[in-house]
Amino acid sequence: MARLEPSIAFYRDVVGLELASLFEERRVAFFWVGGRGSSMLGVWEAGTAPNAMRVHLAFTCAAEDVLAAPAKLRALGVEPRGFEGEPVDEPVVLGWMPALSLYFTDPDGNLLEYLAMLPESPRPDLGVVPYGRWTSKRRSGGGG
């Protein structure tokens, strides 16, 4: 993280994670992921170092939360994105899993994903499709 304070605000206010602990002297913050005692995310300030590492983190969510996320993210000034990085108004479905998926980036360009497994059978032949297309295939008897 280039600067700790914007990252803390983002992961707390946009992603909705609970701040577990902040160590100002070490310039690091830890957040609970999945509730207290489940998992943690640590964010360290990198300062002005020219080397930067980008990561991809997927957060397991309820399907209704992933479906509601595009509007919520936009209201917070964050662009929701699809599998190819394109702006989207709805999540995509990764047919091989199948799972609802929605991507966005944090202030440092790390790729974040909200992910919810779907109860249907996998459809790898569909690839990655918008949720509306996935549900229309299911309604039309095309599997899903």
N, CA and C of each residue as an Amber inpcrd file, in Angstrom:
protein
   432
   0.8400000  -1.1600000   0.0000000   0.0000000   0.0000000   0.0000000
   0.8920000   1.2330000   0.0000000   0.6120000   2.1380000  -0.8790000
   1.4120000   3.3470000  -0.9500000   1.2610000   4.1730000   0.3230000
   0.0130000   4.3720000   0.7620000  -0.2430000   5.1230000   1.9820000
  -1.2670000   4.3690000   2.8100000  -1.0260000   4.2400000   4.0780000
  -1.8460000   3.4010000   4.9450000  -3.2490000   3.9640000   5.1710000
  -3.3840000   5.2440000   5.4300000  -4.6870000   5.8020000   5.7970000
  -5.7590000   5.5990000   4.7190000  -5.4620000   5.8970000   3.4230000
  -6.4960000   5.6370000   2.4080000  -6.8420000   4.1510000   2.2970000
  -5.8730000   3.2860000   2.5180000  -6.1380000   1.8490000   2.4600000
  -7.0260000   1.4170000   3.6140000  -6.7600000   1.9520000   4.8020000
  -7.6140000   1.6310000   5.9530000  -9.0460000   2.0730000   5.6660000
  -9.2130000   3.3000000   5.2020000 -10.5520000   3.8130000   4.9010000
 -11.2430000   2.9510000   3.8490000 -10.5230000   2.5390000   2.8080000
 -11.1050000   1.7380000   1.7400000 -11.5670000   0.3810000   2.2530000
 -10.6900000  -0.3420000   2.9240000 -11.0540000  -1.6920000   3.3730000
 -12.1120000  -1.6640000   4.4690000 -12.1520000  -0.5970000   5.2550000
 -13.1800000  -0.4590000   6.2910000 -14.5030000   0.0190000   5.6890000
 -14.4720000   1.1070000   4.9110000 -15.6920000   1.7680000   4.4720000
 -16.2690000   1.2270000   3.1690000 -15.4290000   0.7650000   2.2620000
 -15.9140000   0.2450000   0.9860000 -16.1020000  -1.2680000   1.0600000
 -15.0580000  -1.9840000   1.4610000 -15.1430000  -3.4460000   1.5050000
 -15.9540000  -3.9040000   2.7170000 -15.9390000  -3.1140000   3.7850000
 -16.7390000  -3.4500000   4.9560000 -16.0600000  -4.3640000   5.9520000
 -14.7290000  -4.4060000   5.9150000 -14.0010000  -5.2630000   6.8630000
 -13.8200000  -4.5450000   8.1900000 -13.8140000  -5.3250000   9.2560000
 -13.5930000  -4.7870000  10.5930000 -12.0940000  -4.6510000  10.8550000
 -11.6880000  -3.4580000  11.2730000 -10.2910000  -3.2390000  11.6310000
  -9.9900000  -4.0300000  12.8910000  -9.0250000  -4.9280000  12.8060000
  -8.6520000  -5.7600000  13.9560000  -7.6140000  -5.0550000  14.8130000
  -6.6080000  -4.4750000  14.1480000  -5.5570000  -3.7910000  14.8960000
  -4.7590000  -2.8930000  13.9630000  -4.3000000  -1.7750000  14.5190000
  -3.4760000  -0.8280000  13.7830000  -2.1900000  -0.6240000  14.5700000
  -1.0610000  -0.7950000  13.9030000   0.2500000  -0.5840000  14.5060000
   0.9050000   0.5930000  13.7910000   0.6470000   1.7900000  14.3050000
   1.1440000   3.0190000  13.6850000   2.6520000   3.0040000  13.4920000
   3.3830000   2.5720000  14.5180000   4.8450000   2.6090000  14.4590000
   5.4010000   1.7190000  13.3570000   4.6960000   0.6420000  13.0250000
   5.1240000  -0.2590000  11.9500000   4.4210000   0.0440000  10.6360000
   3.4350000   0.9670000  10.6560000   2.6530000   1.3490000   9.4810000
   1.9620000   0.1350000   8.8540000   1.2330000  -0.5950000   9.7140000
   0.5090000  -1.7750000   9.2660000  -0.8510000  -1.8200000   9.9620000
  -1.8470000  -2.3040000   9.2260000  -3.1840000  -2.4960000   9.7740000
  -3.6490000  -3.9050000   9.4220000  -4.3910000  -4.5060000  10.3460000
  -4.9490000  -5.8380000  10.1230000  -6.4630000  -5.7610000  10.1950000
  -7.1200000  -6.4710000   9.2850000  -8.5780000  -6.5190000   9.2220000
  -9.0510000  -7.9570000   9.3620000 -10.2030000  -8.1210000  10.0040000
 -10.8460000  -9.4320000  10.0570000 -11.5390000  -9.6870000   8.7260000
 -11.3770000 -10.8720000   8.1930000 -12.0660000 -11.3050000   6.9810000
 -12.9140000 -12.5000000   7.3600000 -14.2200000 -12.4070000   7.1450000
 -15.1090000 -13.5070000   7.5200000 -15.4610000 -13.4990000   8.9970000
 -15.2810000 -12.3910000   9.6720000 -15.6080000 -12.2820000  11.0910000
 -14.3970000 -12.5160000  11.9750000 -14.5090000 -12.0650000  13.2090000
 -13.4110000 -12.2030000  14.1800000 -12.9710000 -13.6580000  14.3120000
 -11.6750000 -13.8520000  14.2310000 -11.1110000 -15.1840000  14.4150000
 -11.0930000 -16.0530000  13.1720000 -11.6630000 -15.5810000  12.0600000
 -11.6850000 -16.4050000  10.8390000 -10.3830000 -16.2670000  10.0710000
 -10.2520000 -15.1810000   9.3430000  -9.0590000 -14.9090000   8.5460000
  -8.7080000 -13.4450000   8.7030000  -7.4950000 -13.0980000   8.2790000
  -7.0610000 -11.7210000   8.3910000  -6.4360000 -11.2470000   7.0880000
  -6.5380000  -9.9440000   6.8920000  -5.8600000  -9.2660000   5.7990000
  -4.9500000  -8.2350000   6.4410000  -3.6820000  -8.2620000   6.0910000
  -2.7330000  -7.2680000   6.5860000  -2.3490000  -6.3270000   5.4640000
  -2.3710000  -5.0300000   5.7440000  -1.9440000  -4.0480000   4.7540000
  -0.8080000  -3.2190000   5.3500000   0.3060000  -3.1790000   4.6390000
   1.5050000  -2.4640000   5.0620000   1.7250000  -1.2770000   4.1510000
   2.1600000  -0.1750000   4.7190000   2.4990000   0.9910000   3.9230000
   3.8530000   0.7640000   3.2680000   3.9250000   1.0180000   1.9600000
   5.1800000   0.8480000   1.2220000   5.8890000   2.1640000   1.0170000
   5.2060000   3.2610000   1.2530000   5.8320000   4.5660000   1.0610000
   6.0480000   4.8720000  -0.4010000   7.1900000   5.4540000  -0.7080000
   7.4560000   5.8880000  -2.0810000   8.3630000   4.9290000  -2.8380000
   8.4970000   3.7020000  -2.3640000   9.3400000   2.7280000  -3.0500000
   8.8780000   2.5640000  -4.4950000   9.7990000   2.4760000  -5.4530000
   9.4090000   2.3650000  -6.8610000   8.8410000   0.9860000  -7.2130000
   9.1560000  -0.0080000  -6.4270000   8.6480000  -1.3540000  -6.6940000
   7.2910000  -1.5150000  -6.0420000   6.3530000  -2.0150000  -6.8040000
   5.0190000  -2.2470000  -6.2760000   4.5690000  -3.6440000  -6.6750000
   3.8870000  -4.2940000  -5.7860000   3.3470000  -5.6130000  -6.0680000
   1.8270000  -5.4890000  -6.0940000   1.1980000  -6.0830000  -7.0860000
  -0.2570000  -6.1010000  -7.1740000  -0.7280000  -7.5090000  -6.8310000
  -1.8290000  -7.5910000  -6.0990000  -2.3590000  -8.8880000  -5.7120000
  -3.8210000  -8.9860000  -6.1260000  -4.3280000 -10.1920000  -6.1060000
  -5.7400000 -10.4760000  -6.3550000  -6.2700000 -11.1930000  -5.1310000
  -7.3130000 -10.6160000  -4.5210000  -7.9540000 -11.2190000  -3.3600000
  -9.4250000 -11.4440000  -3.6760000  -9.9310000 -12.6350000  -3.3920000
 -11.3550000 -12.9260000  -3.5800000 -11.9840000 -13.1180000  -2.2090000
 -13.0900000 -12.4030000  -1.9840000 -13.8200000 -12.4880000  -0.7240000
 -15.0990000 -13.2790000  -0.9530000 -15.3130000 -14.3370000  -0.1810000
 -16.5360000 -15.1130000  -0.2620000 -17.6850000 -14.2920000   0.3010000
 -18.7630000 -14.2310000  -0.4590000 -19.9350000 -13.4380000  -0.0760000
 -21.2000000 -14.2450000  -0.3290000 -22.3080000 -13.7690000   0.2210000
 -23.6140000 -14.3160000  -0.1230000 -23.9810000 -13.8150000  -1.5160000
 -24.7040000 -14.6220000  -2.2800000 -25.0690000 -14.2490000  -3.6520000
 -25.8080000 -12.9170000  -3.6920000 -26.7270000 -12.6880000  -2.7600000
 -27.4790000 -11.4290000  -2.7820000 -26.5770000 -10.2190000  -2.5490000
 -25.4900000 -10.4010000  -1.7990000 -24.5470000  -9.3080000  -1.5770000
 -23.7430000  -9.0050000  -2.8420000 -23.3700000 -10.0470000  -3.5880000
 -22.6450000  -9.8260000  -4.8440000 -23.5640000  -9.1420000  -5.8570000
 -24.8340000  -9.5520000  -5.8960000 -25.7820000  -8.9310000  -6.8160000
 -26.0230000  -7.4620000  -6.4760000 -26.0000000  -7.1090000  -5.2060000
 -26.2190000  -5.7220000  -4.7770000 -24.9560000  -4.8740000  -4.8640000
 -23.8020000  -5.4930000  -4.9910000 -22.5230000  -4.7820000  -4.9150000
 -22.2930000  -3.7320000  -6.0020000 -22.6950000  -3.9340000  -7.2740000
 -22.4020000  -2.8890000  -8.2590000 -22.9490000  -1.5180000  -7.8590000
 -24.1820000  -1.4560000  -7.4410000 -24.7770000  -0.1720000  -7.0510000
 -24.1050000   0.3820000  -5.7980000 -23.8110000  -0.4850000  -4.8430000
 -23.1670000  -0.0230000  -3.6130000 -21.7670000   0.5000000  -3.8820000
 -21.0110000  -0.2060000  -4.7090000 -19.6590000   0.2540000  -5.0290000
 -19.6960000   1.5870000  -5.7650000 -20.5810000   1.7050000  -6.7470000
 -20.6850000   2.9740000  -7.4910000 -21.0410000   4.1270000  -6.5630000
 -21.9350000   3.8870000  -5.6050000 -22.3260000   4.9340000  -4.6620000
 -21.1390000   5.3890000  -3.8170000 -20.1410000   4.5150000  -3.6650000
 -18.9430000   4.8390000  -2.8990000 -17.7970000   5.3210000  -3.7920000
 -18.0880000   5.5110000  -5.0770000 -17.0770000   6.0190000  -6.0020000
 -16.1210000   4.9700000  -6.5310000 -16.5280000   3.6970000  -6.4890000
 -15.6810000   2.5960000  -6.9550000 -16.3560000   1.9580000  -8.1630000
 -15.6030000   1.7660000  -9.2500000 -16.1400000   1.1970000 -10.4890000
 -16.1710000  -0.3280000 -10.4130000 -17.3720000  -0.9490000 -10.4820000
 -17.4360000  -2.4120000 -10.5450000 -17.0140000  -2.8910000 -11.9300000
 -16.3060000  -4.0080000 -11.9730000 -15.7550000  -4.4910000 -13.2400000
 -16.0400000  -5.9820000 -13.4290000 -16.0390000  -6.3680000 -14.6960000
 -16.2240000  -7.7640000 -15.0650000 -14.8910000  -8.4790000 -15.1780000
 -14.9400000  -9.6820000 -15.6980000 -13.7680000 -10.5650000 -15.7730000
 -12.6340000  -9.9780000 -16.6040000 -12.9540000  -9.2320000 -17.6440000
 -11.9390000  -8.6410000 -18.5150000 -11.5670000  -7.2210000 -18.0840000
 -12.0760000  -6.7700000 -16.9530000 -11.7810000  -5.4330000 -16.4580000
 -12.7220000  -4.3620000 -16.9680000 -13.7520000  -4.7640000 -17.7030000
 -14.7110000  -3.8200000 -18.2600000 -15.7070000  -3.3580000 -17.1790000
 -16.1470000  -2.0980000 -17.2310000 -17.1750000  -1.6460000 -16.2880000
 -18.4560000  -2.4630000 -16.5000000 -19.1070000  -2.8330000 -15.4080000
 -20.3250000  -3.6460000 -15.4890000 -21.3910000  -3.0970000 -14.5440000
 -22.6430000  -3.4470000 -14.8550000 -23.7760000  -3.1010000 -14.0040000
 -24.2860000  -4.2960000 -13.2240000 -23.7690000  -5.4770000 -13.5480000
 -24.1530000  -6.7010000 -12.8480000 -22.9310000  -7.6110000 -12.7710000
 -22.9260000  -8.5290000 -11.8070000 -21.8090000  -9.4760000 -11.7260000
 -21.7750000 -10.3920000 -12.9490000 -20.6740000 -11.0870000 -13.0880000
 -20.5480000 -12.1180000 -14.1080000 -20.6330000 -13.4690000 -13.4160000
 -20.8400000 -14.4970000 -14.2150000 -20.8230000 -15.8670000 -13.7000000
 -19.6640000 -16.5950000 -14.3530000 -18.8290000 -17.1940000 -13.5230000
 -17.7360000 -18.0460000 -13.9930000 -18.3320000 -19.4360000 -14.1560000
 -18.6330000 -19.8060000 -15.3960000 -19.3790000 -21.0310000 -15.6700000
 -18.7340000 -22.3070000 -15.1830000 -17.4250000 -22.3570000 -15.1250000
 -16.7510000 -23.5990000 -14.7280000 -16.9410000 -23.9140000 -13.2570000
 -17.3050000 -22.9400000 -12.4260000 -17.4500000 -23.1940000 -10.9850000
 -18.8360000 -23.7240000 -10.6150000 -19.9430000 -23.1760000 -10.8520000
 -20.2160000 -21.8020000 -11.2510000 -20.2620000 -20.8860000 -10.0240000
 -19.9030000 -19.6180000 -10.2510000 -19.9040000 -18.6440000  -9.1720000
 -20.1830000 -17.2530000  -9.7200000 -20.9150000 -16.4700000  -8.9260000
 -21.0800000 -15.0400000  -9.2030000 -19.7740000 -14.3570000  -8.8730000
 -19.3830000 -13.3900000  -9.6900000 -18.1170000 -12.7210000  -9.4610000
 -18.2270000 -11.2570000  -9.8590000 -17.6170000 -10.3940000  -9.0490000
 -17.5590000  -8.9700000  -9.3450000 -16.2050000  -8.4570000  -8.9010000
 -15.5450000  -7.7050000  -9.7690000 -14.1950000  -7.2280000  -9.5130000
 -14.1770000  -5.7170000  -9.3030000 -13.1840000  -5.2420000  -8.5520000
 -12.9360000  -3.8190000  -8.3770000 -11.5240000  -3.6850000  -7.8350000
 -11.0050000  -2.4590000  -7.8260000  -9.6340000  -2.2750000  -7.3550000
  -9.6030000  -1.3870000  -6.1190000  -8.5700000  -1.5990000  -5.3100000
  -8.3620000  -0.7530000  -4.1360000  -7.5410000   0.4690000  -4.5520000
  -7.2650000   1.3970000  -3.6320000  -6.5430000   2.6180000  -4.0110000
  -5.1500000   2.3720000  -4.5980000  -4.5720000   1.1940000  -4.3750000
  -3.2400000   0.8850000  -4.8920000  -3.2680000   0.0020000  -6.1330000
  -4.4530000  -0.2450000  -6.6730000  -4.5580000  -1.0340000  -7.8920000
  -4.6140000  -2.5330000  -7.6860000  -4.7280000  -2.9950000  -6.4400000
  -4.8930000  -4.4260000  -6.2040000  -6.2800000  -4.8500000  -6.6640000
  -6.3730000  -6.0210000  -7.2530000  -7.6360000  -6.5300000  -7.7760000
  -8.3880000  -7.2680000  -6.6760000  -9.5930000  -6.8060000  -6.3880000
 -10.4390000  -7.4320000  -5.3810000 -11.6420000  -8.0430000  -6.0730000
 -12.1560000  -9.1070000  -5.4880000 -13.2700000  -9.8230000  -6.1000000
 -14.2450000 -10.2460000  -5.0130000 -15.5290000 -10.0230000  -5.2730000
 -16.5870000 -10.6050000  -4.4520000 -17.0170000 -11.8720000  -5.1870000
 -17.1060000 -12.9880000  -4.4780000 -17.3570000 -14.2920000  -5.0970000
 -18.4070000 -15.0530000  -4.2950000 -19.4100000 -15.5880000  -4.9980000
 -20.4550000 -16.3890000  -4.3570000 -20.7030000 -17.6280000  -5.2060000
 -20.5100000 -18.7790000  -4.6160000 -20.7730000 -20.0210000  -5.3320000
 -22.2690000 -20.1370000  -5.6090000 -22.6120000 -20.6800000  -6.7780000
 -24.0010000 -20.8870000  -7.1560000 -24.3470000 -22.3720000  -7.0270000
 -25.6160000 -22.6960000  -6.7500000 -25.9880000 -24.1010000  -6.5290000
 -26.1480000 -24.9190000  -7.8030000 -26.1450000 -24.2730000  -8.9700000
 -26.3310000 -24.9950000 -10.2230000 -25.1090000 -25.8430000 -10.5680000
 -25.2920000 -26.6800000 -11.5700000 -24.1890000 -27.4860000 -12.0820000
 -23.2520000 -26.5990000 -12.8990000 -21.9610000 -26.9190000 -12.9050000
 -21.0100000 -26.1460000 -13.7230000 -21.3920000 -26.1900000 -15.1950000
 -21.1030000 -25.0900000 -15.8920000 -21.3190000 -24.9890000 -17.3390000
 -20.0890000 -24.3630000 -17.9640000 -18.9450000 -25.0840000 -18.0030000
 -17.7290000 -24.5040000 -18.5620000 -17.8890000 -24.0720000 -20.0120000
 -18.8360000 -24.6670000 -20.7330000 -19.0620000 -24.2990000 -22.1310000
 -19.5460000 -22.8550000 -22.2760000 -20.1200000 -22.2870000 -21.2320000
 -20.5950000 -20.8990000 -21.2890000 -19.4820000 -19.8930000 -21.0220000
 -18.3720000 -20.3480000 -20.4630000 -17.2690000 -19.4360000 -20.1630000
 -17.6360000 -18.4880000 -19.0380000 -17.3780000 -17.2030000 -19.2610000
 -17.7160000 -16.1470000 -18.3080000 -18.8070000 -15.3090000 -18.9480000
 -19.9660000 -15.2480000 -18.3060000 -21.1150000 -14.5490000 -18.8810000
 -21.7310000 -13.6080000 -17.8520000 -22.4070000 -12.5460000 -18.3170000
 -23.1400000 -11.7000000 -17.3760000 -24.2010000 -12.5290000 -16.6450000
 -24.4960000 -12.1420000 -15.4270000 -25.4730000 -12.8810000 -14.6200000
 -26.8160000 -13.0120000 -15.3360000 -27.2640000 -11.9500000 -16.0050000
 -28.5350000 -12.0020000 -16.7250000 -28.5500000 -13.0770000 -17.7950000
 -27.4360000 -13.2580000 -18.4710000 -27.3630000 -14.3180000 -19.4970000
 -27.3890000 -15.6910000 -18.8400000 -26.6940000 -15.8320000 -17.7110000
 -26.6870000 -17.1020000 -16.9780000 -28.1060000 -17.4760000 -16.5680000
 -28.8440000 -16.5250000 -16.0030000 -30.1990000 -16.8260000 -15.5440000
 -31.1420000 -17.0970000 -16.7220000 -30.9260000 -16.4450000 -17.8720000
 -31.7880000 -16.7180000 -19.0330000 -31.5100000 -18.1100000 -19.5750000
 -30.2880000 -18.5830000 -19.5380000 -29.9630000 -19.9500000 -19.9660000
 -30.6380000 -20.9550000 -19.0440000 -30.6620000 -20.6320000 -17.7550000
 -31.2800000 -21.5260000 -16.7720000 -32.7900000 -21.5880000 -17.0150000
 -33.4330000 -20.4240000 -17.2530000 -34.8880000 -20.3820000 -17.4700000
 -35.2770000 -21.0610000 -18.7750000 -34.4170000 -20.9730000 -19.7920000
 -34.7680000 -21.5350000 -21.1000000 -34.4310000 -23.0250000 -21.1900000
 -33.9890000 -23.5920000 -20.0780000 -33.6610000 -25.0150000 -20.0940000
 -32.2810000 -25.3040000 -20.6260000 -31.4710000 -24.2670000 -20.7930000
 -30.1230000 -24.4560000 -21.3170000 -29.1440000 -24.8600000 -20.2540000
 -29.6070000 -25.3700000 -19.1460000 -28.6910000 -25.7520000 -18.0700000
 -28.3650000 -24.5400000 -17.2520000 -27.3020000 -24.6590000 -16.5110000
 -26.9390000 -23.4590000 -15.7920000 -26.6150000 -23.7540000 -14.4310000
